[in-house]
Coordinates of C-alpha atoms in Angstrom, one line a residue:
R973 CA -33.7 -3.3 33.5
F974 CA -37.4 -2.4 34.2
D975 CA -38.5 0.7 35.9
I976 CA -42.1 2.1 36.4
K977 CA -42.6 5.8 36.5
M978 CA -46.1 6.0 38.2
Q979 CA -46.6 9.8 37.6
Y980 CA -46.4 9.3 33.9
K981 CA -47.9 5.8 33.8
Q982 CA -44.7 4.6 31.9
L983 CA -42.7 1.4 31.8
W984 CA -39.1 2.0 31.1
V985 CA -37.0 -0.9 29.7
R986 CA -33.3 -0.4 29.4
N987 CA -30.8 -2.4 27.3
L988 CA -33.4 -4.1 25.2
K989 CA -32.9 -7.7 24.1
L990 CA -34.6 -9.6 21.4
S991 CA -36.3 -11.7 24.1
D992 CA -38.0 -8.5 25.4
A993 CA -40.3 -8.5 22.4
G994 CA -44.0 -9.3 23.1
I995 CA -47.3 -7.8 24.3
Y996 CA -47.3 -5.6 27.3
T997 CA -50.5 -5.0 29.2
C998 CA -51.3 -2.0 31.4
E999 CA -54.3 -2.6 33.8
Y1000 CA -56.0 0.3 35.5
G1001 CA -59.1 -0.8 37.3
S1002 CA -61.3 -2.5 34.7
H1003 CA -59.3 -1.0 31.9
K1004 CA -56.7 -2.9 30.0
V1005 CA -54.4 -1.5 27.3
H1006 CA -52.2 -3.7 25.2
T1007 CA -49.0 -2.6 23.5
S1008 CA -47.0 -4.8 21.1
L1009 CA -43.2 -4.3 21.3
H1010 CA -41.3 -5.2 18.1
I1011 CA -37.5 -5.3 18.5
F1012 CA -34.8 -5.1 15.9
K1013 CA -31.1 -6.0 16.4
L1014 CA -28.5 -4.9 13.9
M1015 CA -25.0 -6.3 13.9
I1016 CA -22.1 -5.4 11.6
S1017 CA -18.9 -7.4 11.2
S1018 CA -15.5 -6.3 12.6
D1019 CA -17.5 -4.1 15.1
G1020 CA -17.7 -1.5 12.3
H1021 CA -14.0 -1.1 11.9
F1022 CA -12.7 -1.8 8.4
L1023 CA -9.9 -1.4 6.0
Q1024 CA -10.5 -0.1 2.5
N1025 CA -11.7 -2.7 -0.1
E1026 CA -13.2 -4.9 2.6
V1027 CA -16.8 -6.1 2.3
P1028 CA -18.8 -5.8 5.5
E1029 CA -21.5 -8.2 6.5
L1030 CA -24.7 -6.9 8.0
I1031 CA -27.1 -8.9 10.1
L1032 CA -30.6 -7.7 10.9
M1033 CA -32.6 -9.7 13.4
Q1034 CA -36.2 -9.1 14.6
N1035 CA -38.6 -10.5 17.2
S1036 CA -42.2 -9.9 18.1
S1037 CA -45.2 -11.8 19.6
S1038 CA -47.2 -11.9 16.4
P1039 CA -46.0 -13.6 13.2
L1040 CA -42.8 -12.0 12.0
P1041 CA -43.4 -9.7 9.1
D1042 CA -41.6 -10.0 5.7
L1043 CA -39.3 -7.0 5.7
R1044 CA -37.9 -5.0 2.9
I1045 CA -34.4 -3.8 3.6
T1046 CA -32.9 -0.6 2.1
L1047 CA -29.4 0.7 2.9
F1048 CA -28.0 4.3 2.6
D1049 CA -24.3 5.1 2.9
S1050 CA -22.8 8.0 4.8
N1051 CA -23.4 10.3 1.8
N1052 CA -27.1 9.3 1.8
N1053 CA -26.7 7.4 -1.4
R1054 CA -28.7 4.2 -1.8
V1055 CA -26.6 1.0 -1.7
T1056 CA -27.7 -2.2 -3.3
P1057 CA -26.5 -5.0 -1.1
Q1058 CA -25.9 -8.6 -2.1
L1059 CA -28.5 -10.8 -0.2
Q1060 CA -26.7 -13.7 1.3
N1061 CA -29.3 -15.3 3.5
K1062 CA -32.9 -14.5 4.4
S1063 CA -35.4 -15.8 6.9
R1064 CA -38.1 -13.9 8.7
Q1065 CA -36.0 -13.7 11.8
K1066 CA -32.6 -13.0 10.3
Y1067 CA -31.5 -11.1 7.3
I1068 CA -27.8 -11.4 6.3
V1069 CA -26.5 -9.0 3.5
N1070 CA -23.0 -8.2 2.1
L1071 CA -22.2 -4.6 1.3
R1072 CA -20.0 -3.4 -1.5
K1073 CA -16.2 -2.9 -1.2
L1074 CA -15.6 0.0 1.0
E1075 CA -13.5 3.1 0.3
A1076 CA -12.0 5.6 2.6
M1077 CA -14.7 8.1 1.8
D1078 CA -17.4 5.7 3.0
S1079 CA -16.6 6.4 6.7
G1080 CA -19.6 7.8 8.6
T1081 CA -23.1 7.0 9.7
W1082 CA -25.0 4.5 7.5
V1083 CA -28.8 3.9 7.7
C1084 CA -30.6 0.5 7.5
Q1085 CA -34.3 1.1 6.6
A1086 CA -36.6 -1.8 7.5
H1087 CA -40.1 -1.5 6.0
S1088 CA -43.2 -3.7 6.2
D1089 CA -46.8 -3.1 5.1
S1090 CA -48.5 -5.5 7.5
P1091 CA -48.0 -4.7 10.3
L1092 CA -46.9 -1.2 9.3
I1093 CA -43.2 -0.8 10.0
D1094 CA -41.0 2.0 8.8
Q1095 CA -37.9 1.9 11.0
N1096 CA -34.6 3.7 10.3
I1097 CA -31.6 2.0 12.1
P1098 CA -28.4 4.0 12.0
F1099 CA -25.0 2.3 12.4
A1100 CA -21.4 3.6 12.3
V1101 CA -18.9 2.5 9.7
K1102 CA -15.2 3.4 10.1
V1103 CA -13.0 2.8 7.1
L1104 CA -9.3 3.2 7.5
G1105 CA -7.6 3.7 4.2
F1106 CA -5.7 5.9 1.8
Q1107 CA -7.0 8.9 0.1
N1108 CA -4.5 8.3 -2.7
P1109 CA -5.5 6.8 -6.1
D1110 CA -5.3 3.0 -6.3
L1111 CA -2.0 3.2 -8.3
E1112 CA -0.2 6.5 -8.4
R1113 CA 2.7 7.2 -10.8
K1114 CA 5.2 9.9 -10.0
Y1115 CA 7.9 11.2 -12.4
A1116 CA 11.3 12.7 -11.4
T1117 CA 14.6 13.7 -13.0
V1118 CA 18.0 12.6 -11.8
D1119 CA 19.4 14.7 -8.9
S1120 CA 16.0 16.3 -8.2
T1121 CA 14.2 16.2 -4.9
V1122 CA 11.0 14.0 -4.6
I1123 CA 8.5 13.7 -1.7
L1124 CA 6.3 10.6 -1.8
S1125 CA 3.2 11.0 0.3
W1126 CA 0.3 8.8 1.5
R1127 CA -2.7 10.4 3.1
L1128 CA -4.5 8.4 5.7
N1129 CA -8.0 9.3 7.0
F1130 CA -7.7 8.1 10.6
Q1131 CA -7.6 11.7 12.0
K1132 CA -10.8 12.5 10.1
I1133 CA -12.7 9.5 11.5
K1134 CA -11.0 9.7 15.0
W1135 CA -9.6 6.2 14.7
T1136 CA -8.1 5.5 18.1
E1137 CA -7.8 1.7 17.7
G1138 CA -4.2 0.6 17.4
F1139 CA -3.0 -0.3 13.9
T1140 CA 0.4 -0.8 12.4
G1141 CA 2.0 -0.4 9.0
Q1142 CA 5.1 -0.2 7.0
L1143 CA 6.6 1.4 3.9
N1144 CA 8.5 -0.8 1.6
W1145 CA 10.4 -0.2 -1.7
K1146 CA 11.5 -2.6 -4.4
Q1147 CA 12.9 -1.8 -7.9
Q1148 CA 10.9 -4.5 -9.7
E1149 CA 7.8 -6.5 -9.1
S1150 CA 9.8 -9.7 -8.6
A1151 CA 12.6 -8.1 -6.4
N1152 CA 12.8 -8.5 -2.7
P1153 CA 11.3 -5.5 -0.8
H1154 CA 13.4 -3.2 1.4
E1155 CA 11.6 -1.9 4.5
L1156 CA 12.0 1.8 4.9
V1157 CA 9.6 2.9 7.6
D1158 CA 7.5 1.3 10.4
F1159 CA 4.6 3.2 11.9
N1160 CA 1.7 2.8 14.3
V1161 CA -1.0 4.8 16.0
T1162 CA -1.0 5.2 19.8
A1163 CA -4.1 5.0 21.9
Q1164 CA -4.3 8.8 21.8
G1165 CA -4.5 8.7 18.0
Q1166 CA -0.9 9.9 17.4
L1167 CA 1.0 8.6 14.4
H1168 CA 4.5 7.3 15.3
E1169 CA 7.1 6.5 12.7
T1170 CA 10.5 4.7 12.9
K1171 CA 13.2 4.8 10.2
K1172 CA 14.3 1.3 9.4
S1173 CA 16.8 1.4 6.5
S1174 CA 20.3 2.9 6.9
N1175 CA 21.5 1.9 3.4
F1176 CA 18.9 4.0 1.5
L1177 CA 19.2 7.8 1.3
F1178 CA 15.9 9.2 2.4
E1179 CA 14.4 11.4 5.1
I1180 CA 11.1 11.5 7.1
P1181 CA 9.9 15.2 6.6
E1182 CA 8.9 17.2 9.7
G1183 CA 5.9 19.5 10.0
K1184 CA 3.5 17.3 8.0
P1185 CA -0.1 16.5 8.9
E1186 CA -0.4 13.7 11.5
S1187 CA -2.4 11.6 9.1
T1188 CA 0.3 11.6 6.4
I1189 CA 3.1 9.1 5.7
E1190 CA 6.0 10.7 3.7
V1191 CA 9.5 9.9 2.6
K1192 CA 11.8 12.5 1.0
L1193 CA 14.4 11.6 -1.5
P1194 CA 16.7 14.6 -1.4
K1195 CA 18.8 13.6 -4.5
V1196 CA 17.1 11.1 -6.7
H1197 CA 19.4 8.5 -8.4
F1198 CA 18.4 6.6 -11.5
N1199 CA 18.2 3.3 -9.5
H1200 CA 15.8 4.9 -6.9
S1201 CA 13.0 4.1 -9.3
G1202 CA 10.5 1.3 -8.6
Q1203 CA 7.5 0.6 -6.4
Y1204 CA 7.0 2.3 -3.0
Q1205 CA 4.2 0.5 -1.2
C1206 CA 2.6 1.7 2.0
Q1207 CA 0.8 -1.1 3.9
L1208 CA -1.7 -1.0 6.8
E1209 CA -2.4 -3.8 9.1
Y1210 CA -5.3 -4.1 11.5
Q1211 CA -6.2 -7.3 13.3
G1212 CA -4.5 -9.5 10.8
R1213 CA -6.0 -7.7 7.8
H1214 CA -4.1 -5.6 5.3
A1215 CA -4.6 -2.7 2.9
Q1216 CA -2.0 -1.1 0.7
S1217 CA -1.3 1.7 -1.7
K1218 CA 1.5 1.9 -4.3
I1219 CA 3.4 4.8 -5.8
E1220 CA 5.4 4.0 -8.9
L1221 CA 8.5 6.3 -9.2
V1222 CA 9.8 6.7 -12.7
V1223 CA 13.2 8.5 -13.1
M1224 CA 14.4 10.2 -16.3
K1225 CA 17.9 11.1 -17.4
V1226 CA 19.6 12.6 -20.4
S1227 CA 23.2 12.0 -21.7
A1228 CA 25.3 13.0 -24.7
K1229 CA 27.9 11.3 -26.8
P1230 CA 30.4 12.7 -27.3
V1231 CA 30.3 15.1 -24.4
G1232 CA 31.4 18.7 -25.0
P1233 CA 31.0 21.4 -27.6
L1234 CA 29.7 20.5 -31.0
S1235 CA 32.1 21.2 -33.8
R1236 CA 30.9 22.6 -37.1
G1237 CA 30.0 19.7 -39.4
A1238 CA 30.2 17.1 -36.6
N1239 CA 27.3 15.0 -35.1
M1240 CA 26.3 14.3 -31.5
T1241 CA 23.9 11.6 -30.1
L1242 CA 21.5 12.7 -27.3
T1243 CA 19.9 9.9 -25.3
C1244 CA 16.8 10.3 -23.2
Q1245 CA 16.0 7.3 -20.9
V1246 CA 13.4 6.4 -18.3
S1247 CA 13.9 3.8 -15.5
G1248 CA 10.7 1.8 -15.9
Q1249 CA 8.0 0.8 -18.3
L1250 CA 5.7 3.6 -19.5
P1251 CA 1.9 3.2 -19.8
P1252 CA 0.5 2.7 -23.3
N1253 CA -0.6 6.3 -23.5
A1254 CA 2.8 7.8 -22.7
Y1255 CA 5.9 8.4 -24.9
L1256 CA 9.2 10.3 -25.0
H1257 CA 9.7 13.3 -27.3
W1258 CA 12.9 15.1 -28.3
E1259 CA 12.8 18.6 -29.7
R1260 CA 15.1 21.6 -30.2
V1261 CA 13.8 24.8 -28.7
N1262 CA 12.9 27.3 -31.5
G1263 CA 13.8 24.5 -34.0
T1264 CA 11.9 23.0 -36.9
K1265 CA 9.9 19.8 -37.2
M1266 CA 13.0 18.1 -38.5
D1267 CA 14.4 18.6 -35.0
M1268 CA 11.6 16.5 -33.4
K1269 CA 11.4 12.8 -32.7
N1270 CA 9.0 10.6 -30.7
S1271 CA 9.6 7.2 -29.2
K1272 CA 7.6 4.2 -30.2
Q1273 CA 5.2 2.3 -27.8
N1274 CA 6.9 0.5 -24.9
E1275 CA 10.3 2.3 -25.7
V1276 CA 12.1 3.5 -22.6
K1277 CA 15.0 5.0 -24.5
L1278 CA 15.0 7.6 -27.3
E1279 CA 18.1 8.6 -29.2
V1280 CA 18.5 11.5 -31.6
T1281 CA 21.5 12.4 -33.7
I1282 CA 22.0 16.1 -34.0
S1283 CA 24.2 18.4 -36.0
A1284 CA 22.9 21.8 -34.7
A1285 CA 23.8 23.3 -31.4
G1286 CA 21.2 24.9 -29.1
L1287 CA 18.8 24.0 -26.3
W1288 CA 17.4 20.5 -26.7
S1289 CA 14.5 19.2 -24.5
C1290 CA 13.2 15.7 -23.8
H1291 CA 9.6 15.5 -22.6
L1292 CA 7.7 12.7 -21.1
I1293 CA 4.1 13.0 -22.4
E1294 CA 1.1 11.2 -21.1
D1295 CA -2.4 11.8 -22.5
S1296 CA -1.1 14.9 -24.3
D1297 CA 0.1 16.3 -20.9
R1298 CA 3.8 17.0 -20.3
K1299 CA 4.6 15.2 -17.1
I1300 CA 8.3 16.0 -16.9
S1301 CA 11.0 17.6 -19.0
V1302 CA 14.8 17.6 -19.1
H1303 CA 16.8 20.2 -20.9
Y1304 CA 20.3 19.8 -22.4
H1305 CA 22.2 22.7 -23.8
V1306 CA 24.5 21.8 -26.7
E1307 CA 27.3 24.4 -27.1
E1308 CA 28.8 25.2 -30.4
A1309 CA 32.6 25.0 -30.6
A1310 CA 34.4 28.3 -31.0
V1311 CA 35.9 29.3 -34.4
W1312 CA 39.5 29.1 -33.1
T1313 CA 38.7 25.7 -31.7
N1314 CA 37.6 24.6 -35.1
Y1315 CA 40.9 25.9 -36.6
V1316 CA 42.9 24.2 -33.9
I1317 CA 41.0 20.9 -34.6
I1318 CA 41.6 21.3 -38.4
G1319 CA 45.3 22.2 -37.8
A1320 CA 45.7 19.3 -35.4
S1321 CA 44.1 17.0 -38.0
V1322 CA 46.3 18.3 -40.8
G1323 CA 49.4 18.2 -38.6
G1324 CA 48.5 14.7 -37.4
S1325 CA 48.1 13.6 -41.0
L1326 CA 51.5 15.1 -42.0
L1327 CA 53.1 13.5 -39.0
V1328 CA 51.7 10.2 -39.9
F1329 CA 52.9 10.7 -43.5
A1330 CA 56.4 11.6 -42.4
L1331 CA 56.5 8.6 -40.1
G1332 CA 55.4 6.4 -43.0
C1333 CA 58.1 7.8 -45.2
L1334 CA 60.8 7.3 -42.6
C1335 CA 59.6 3.7 -42.1
I1336 CA 59.8 3.1 -45.8
I1337 CA 63.4 4.6 -46.1
S1338 CA 64.5 2.7 -43.1
V1339 CA 63.2 -0.6 -44.5
K1340 CA 64.9 0.1 -47.9
N1341 CA 68.2 0.9 -46.2
W1342 CA 68.0 -2.2 -44.1
Q1343 CA 67.2 -4.3 -47.2
R1344 CA 70.3 -2.7 -49.0
R1345 CA 72.6 -3.4 -46.1
R1346 CA 71.3 -7.0 -45.9
Q1347 CA 71.9 -7.5 -49.7
R1348 CA 75.5 -6.0 -49.5
A1349 CA 76.3 -8.2 -46.6
K1350 CA 75.0 -11.2 -48.5
R1351 CA 77.2 -10.4 -51.5
M1352 CA 80.3 -9.9 -49.4
A1353 CA 79.7 -13.2 -47.7
Q1354 CA 79.3 -14.9 -51.1
A1355 CA 82.6 -13.2 -52.4
R1356 CA 84.5 -14.5 -49.3
Q1357 CA 83.2 -17.9 -49.9
H1358 CA 84.2 -17.8 -53.5
L1359 CA 87.8 -16.8 -52.6
L1360 CA 88.1 -19.5 -50.1
E1361 CA 87.1 -22.1 -52.6
N1362 CA 89.7 -20.8 -55.2
K1363 CA 92.5 -21.0 -52.6
T1364 CA 91.6 -24.5 -51.7
C1365 CA 91.8 -25.6 -55.4
Q1366 CA 95.4 -24.1 -55.8
C1367 CA 96.7 -26.0 -52.8
Q1368 CA 95.5 -29.3 -54.2
Q1369 CA 97.4 -28.7 -57.4

């Protein structure tokens, strides 16, 4: 590991070790020149490969021939922002610090700055940090209407950081927190950095879109059902460690009772319903387009169903509003029954009433006739009995 370049009077030392620290003396005739070699060694946990939300451990070691200086350690992240580490252990030979939780944007070259006043040391030591993670928010909520098309997308950063180490992952779905998850997709990264996906579920109607970026995991629901709502969780695994990102899918539907045109003077109930709990700052809102304030109604907090009883036809809209922002809307057109339809309905009602009245009268007449026949038969039976009794008396005389 040592090489002397005579023409330059230089000593080359390759692959430095901590034990190489010390005083080196160059003798030339009666002249002697002493050089002190101070060596730093920086080590980072997991060989610099992390998943998001992990906390790296950084170890800085030093060695020299003279008494070891008391160092001041300053850290800068990949965006040149100063990072305040948590000091875990300190001795003059070894400094152990824990960094903060990492995010996907923290990938890049970090700098550890070691400073000492006596002896004067001002050394910048760069080290690489690769953070594999999602560029999505920690918890993303997506809204959809029944029968619409939805694409759920998770953006990874492994292409950006040229992550060629093998990692695996899966995409799961469950309707409720306590329900059993259903595995939808398995994926992994090849040694060439290519993302490979495998569809796992055949009972769930979804597709894996084509033509997407290689660092994106996507599922497409071509026709959303009300029971497709729930948590879709994408999970990464690397060397036994995990990171995950969730998308909460909330589905909204609208129904009417009774279904059909609204007759003049009649009422109809419109129901707007969402499939899951809403955040505290979200609510449902019914309104009639070009209507008045009397045609508006808001849901209460934690209500997932909002009903409104209407007597006016027109276009009615249900909105899901979060932080004064309309996230999704469903429109329902209520038609007004035609005039002849109203007459038919009135005629049918009157005719039905007359028919019921006539049937009632017939029933009453029939009952009375039956009662008369029964009484006549009873009187005739009594008369026959009376005659028989009289004949018996005459024979005895």
